[in-house]
Amino acid sequence: MPAKSRAQQRLMGAAEHGAQFPMARKVASTMTKRQMHDFASGPMTGKPAHMGRQAALASHPNASRLGKFLHAKRVK
């Protein structure tokens, strides 16, 4: 499954190659090397720099069943 944005693609590439910042370590601990490679590979042209939260959730295969989670309010 290819990355949806350039930021996601860069993160997956960094995690695949053993970067030690917190988000890369989290990704590396939850995904296989093959999954990270699949996300990191492919061209960056035509991808947005970042995905907005609504756009990312709307592209989710079960978006119609997420209901209240699509519009959940953040608690500080």
Coordinates of N, CA, C and O in Angstrom, one line a residue:
M1 N 0.9 -1.2 0.0 CA 0.0 0.0 0.0 C 0.9 1.2 0.0 O 1.7 1.4 0.9
P2 N 0.8 2.0 -1.0 CA 1.7 3.2 -1.1 C 1.2 4.3 -0.1 O 0.1 4.4 0.3
A3 N 2.2 5.2 0.2 CA 1.9 6.3 1.1 C 0.9 7.3 0.5 O 0.8 7.4 -0.7
K4 N 0.1 8.0 1.3 CA -0.8 9.0 0.8 C -0.2 10.4 0.7 O -0.8 11.2 0.0
S5 N 0.9 10.6 1.4 CA 1.5 11.9 1.3 C 3.0 11.8 1.3 O 3.6 10.7 1.7
R6 N 3.7 12.9 1.0 CA 5.2 12.9 1.0 C 5.7 12.8 2.4 O 6.7 12.1 2.7
A7 N 5.0 13.4 3.4 CA 5.4 13.3 4.8 C 5.4 11.8 5.3 O 6.3 11.4 6.0
Q8 N 4.3 11.1 4.9 CA 4.2 9.7 5.3 C 5.2 8.9 4.7 O 5.8 8.0 5.3
Q9 N 5.5 9.2 3.4 CA 6.5 8.4 2.7 C 7.9 8.6 3.3 O 8.7 7.7 3.5
R10 N 8.2 9.9 3.7 CA 9.5 10.1 4.3 C 9.6 9.4 5.7 O 10.7 8.9 6.0
L11 N 8.6 9.5 6.5 CA 8.6 8.8 7.8 C 8.8 7.3 7.6 O 9.6 6.7 8.4
M12 N 8.1 6.7 6.7 CA 8.3 5.2 6.5 C 9.7 4.9 6.0 O 10.3 3.9 6.5
G13 N 10.3 5.7 5.2 CA 11.6 5.5 4.7 C 12.6 5.6 5.9 O 13.6 4.8 6.0
A14 N 12.4 6.7 6.7 CA 13.3 6.8 7.9 C 13.2 5.7 8.9 O 14.2 5.2 9.4
A15 N 12.0 5.2 9.1 CA 11.7 4.1 10.0 C 12.3 2.8 9.5 O 12.9 2.0 10.2
E16 N 12.2 2.6 8.2 CA 12.8 1.4 7.5 C 14.3 1.4 7.7 O 14.9 0.3 7.8
H17 N 14.9 2.5 7.7 CA 16.4 2.6 7.8 C 16.9 2.8 9.2 O 18.1 3.0 9.4
G18 N 16.0 2.7 10.2 CA 16.5 2.7 11.6 C 16.6 4.0 12.2 O 17.4 4.1 13.2
A19 N 15.9 5.0 11.8 CA 16.0 6.3 12.5 C 15.5 6.2 13.9 O 14.7 5.4 14.2
Q20 N 16.1 7.0 14.8 CA 15.8 6.9 16.2 C 14.9 8.0 16.8 O 14.9 8.1 18.0
F21 N 14.2 8.8 16.0 CA 13.3 9.7 16.6 C 12.0 9.0 17.0 O 11.7 8.0 16.5
P22 N 11.3 9.6 18.0 CA 10.1 8.8 18.6 C 9.1 8.2 17.6 O 8.7 7.1 17.7
M23 N 8.7 9.0 16.6 CA 7.6 8.5 15.7 C 8.2 7.4 14.8 O 7.5 6.4 14.6
A24 N 9.4 7.5 14.4 CA 10.0 6.4 13.6 C 10.2 5.1 14.4 O 9.9 4.0 13.9
R25 N 10.6 5.2 15.7 CA 10.7 4.1 16.5 C 9.3 3.4 16.7 O 9.1 2.2 16.7
K26 N 8.3 4.2 16.9 CA 6.9 3.7 17.1 C 6.4 2.9 15.8 O 5.9 1.9 15.9
V27 N 6.7 3.6 14.6 CA 6.3 2.9 13.4 C 7.1 1.6 13.2 O 6.5 0.6 12.9
A28 N 8.4 1.6 13.5 CA 9.2 0.4 13.3 C 8.8 -0.7 14.2 O 8.9 -1.9 13.9
S29 N 8.3 -0.4 15.4 CA 7.9 -1.4 16.3 C 6.5 -2.0 16.0 O 6.2 -3.1 16.5
T30 N 5.7 -1.3 15.2 CA 4.4 -1.8 14.9 C 4.2 -2.4 13.4 O 3.2 -3.0 13.1
M31 N 5.2 -2.2 12.6 CA 5.1 -2.6 11.2 C 6.3 -3.5 10.8 O 7.4 -3.4 11.4
T32 N 6.2 -4.4 9.9 CA 7.3 -5.2 9.4 C 8.1 -4.3 8.4 O 7.6 -3.3 7.9
K33 N 9.3 -4.8 8.1 CA 10.2 -4.0 7.2 C 9.5 -4.0 5.8 O 9.6 -3.0 5.1
R34 N 8.9 -5.1 5.4 CA 8.2 -5.1 4.1 C 7.1 -4.1 4.0 O 7.0 -3.4 3.0
Q35 N 6.3 -4.0 5.1 CA 5.2 -3.0 5.1 C 5.8 -1.6 5.0 O 5.3 -0.7 4.3
M36 N 6.9 -1.3 5.8 CA 7.5 0.0 5.7 C 8.0 0.3 4.3 O 7.9 1.4 3.8
H37 N 8.6 -0.7 3.7 CA 9.2 -0.5 2.4 C 8.1 -0.3 1.4 O 8.2 0.6 0.5
D38 N 7.0 -0.9 1.5 CA 5.8 -0.7 0.6 C 5.3 0.7 0.7 O 5.0 1.3 -0.3
F39 N 5.2 1.2 1.9 CA 4.8 2.6 2.1 C 5.8 3.6 1.5 O 5.5 4.6 1.0
A40 N 7.1 3.3 1.7 CA 8.1 4.3 1.4 C 8.5 4.3 -0.1 O 8.9 5.3 -0.7
S41 N 8.2 3.2 -0.8 CA 8.5 3.1 -2.2 C 7.5 3.9 -3.1 O 6.4 4.2 -2.7
G42 N 7.9 4.1 -4.3 CA 7.1 4.8 -5.3 C 7.4 6.3 -5.4 O 8.2 6.8 -4.6
P43 N 6.9 6.9 -6.4 CA 7.3 8.3 -6.7 C 6.6 9.3 -5.7 O 5.5 9.0 -5.2
M44 N 7.2 10.4 -5.5 CA 6.6 11.4 -4.6 C 5.8 12.4 -5.4 O 5.1 13.2 -4.8
T45 N 6.0 12.4 -6.7 CA 5.3 13.4 -7.5 C 3.8 13.2 -7.5 O 3.3 12.1 -7.5
G46 N 3.1 14.3 -7.4 CA 1.6 14.3 -7.4 C 1.0 14.0 -6.0 O -0.2 14.0 -5.8
K47 N 1.9 13.8 -5.0 CA 1.3 13.6 -3.6 C 1.3 14.9 -2.9 O 2.3 15.7 -3.0
P48 N 0.4 15.1 -2.0 CA 0.4 16.3 -1.2 C 1.5 16.3 -0.1 O 1.9 15.2 0.2
A49 N 1.9 17.4 0.3 CA 3.0 17.4 1.4 C 2.5 16.7 2.6 O 3.2 16.0 3.2
H50 N 1.2 17.0 3.0 CA 0.6 16.4 4.2 C -0.8 16.1 3.9 O -1.5 16.8 3.1
M51 N -1.4 15.1 4.6 CA -2.8 14.8 4.5 C -3.5 15.5 5.7 O -3.1 15.3 6.8
G52 N -4.6 16.1 5.4 CA -5.4 16.6 6.5 C -6.1 15.5 7.2 O -6.3 14.4 6.6
R53 N -6.5 15.7 8.4 CA -7.2 14.6 9.2 C -8.4 14.1 8.5 O -8.7 12.9 8.4
Q54 N -9.3 15.0 8.0 CA -10.5 14.6 7.4 C -10.3 13.8 6.1 O -10.9 12.8 5.8
A55 N -9.3 14.3 5.3 CA -9.0 13.6 4.0 C -8.4 12.2 4.3 O -8.8 11.3 3.6
A56 N -7.6 12.1 5.3 CA -7.0 10.8 5.6 C -8.1 9.8 6.1 O -8.1 8.7 5.7
L57 N -9.0 10.3 6.9 CA -10.1 9.4 7.4 C -11.1 9.1 6.3 O -11.6 8.0 6.2
A58 N -11.4 10.1 5.4 CA -12.3 9.9 4.4 C -11.8 8.8 3.4 O -12.6 8.1 2.8
S59 N -10.5 8.7 3.2 CA -10.0 7.7 2.3 C -9.9 6.3 3.0 O -9.5 5.3 2.3
H60 N -10.2 6.2 4.2 CA -10.2 4.9 4.9 C -11.3 4.0 4.4 O -12.4 4.4 4.1
P61 N -11.0 2.7 4.2 CA -12.0 1.8 3.6 C -13.3 1.7 4.4 O -14.3 1.4 3.8
N62 N -13.2 1.9 5.7 CA -14.4 1.8 6.5 C -14.9 3.1 7.0 O -15.5 3.2 8.1
A63 N -14.7 4.2 6.2 CA -15.0 5.5 6.7 C -16.5 5.7 7.0 O -16.9 6.4 7.9
S64 N -17.4 5.0 6.3 CA -18.8 5.1 6.6 C -19.2 4.5 7.9 O -20.2 4.9 8.5
R65 N -18.4 3.6 8.4 CA -18.7 3.0 9.7 C -18.0 3.7 10.9 O -18.2 3.2 12.0
L66 N -17.2 4.7 10.6 CA -16.4 5.3 11.7 C -17.3 6.2 12.5 O -17.0 6.5 13.7
G67 N -18.4 6.7 12.0 CA -19.3 7.6 12.7 C -18.8 8.7 13.5 O -18.1 9.6 13.0
K68 N -19.0 8.6 14.8 CA -18.6 9.6 15.7 C -17.1 9.9 15.8 O -16.6 10.9 16.1
F69 N -16.3 8.9 15.4 CA -14.9 9.0 15.4 C -14.3 10.0 14.3 O -13.3 10.6 14.5
L70 N -15.1 10.2 13.3 CA -14.7 11.2 12.3 C -14.8 12.6 12.8 O -14.0 13.5 12.4
H71 N -15.7 12.9 13.8 CA -15.9 14.2 14.3 C -15.6 14.3 15.8 O -16.2 15.1 16.4
A72 N -14.8 13.4 16.3 CA -14.5 13.5 17.7 C -13.8 14.7 18.1 O -12.9 15.2 17.4
K73 N -14.2 15.3 19.2 CA -13.5 16.5 19.7 C -12.3 16.1 20.5 O -12.3 15.2 21.3
R74 N -11.3 17.0 20.4 CA -10.1 16.7 21.2 C -10.2 17.3 22.6 O -10.7 18.4 22.7
V75 N -9.7 16.6 23.5 CA -9.8 17.1 24.9 C -8.3 17.5 25.3 O -7.4 16.7 25.1
K76 N -8.2 18.7 25.8 CA -6.8 19.1 26.1 C -6.5 18.8 27.6 O -7.2 18.8 28.4

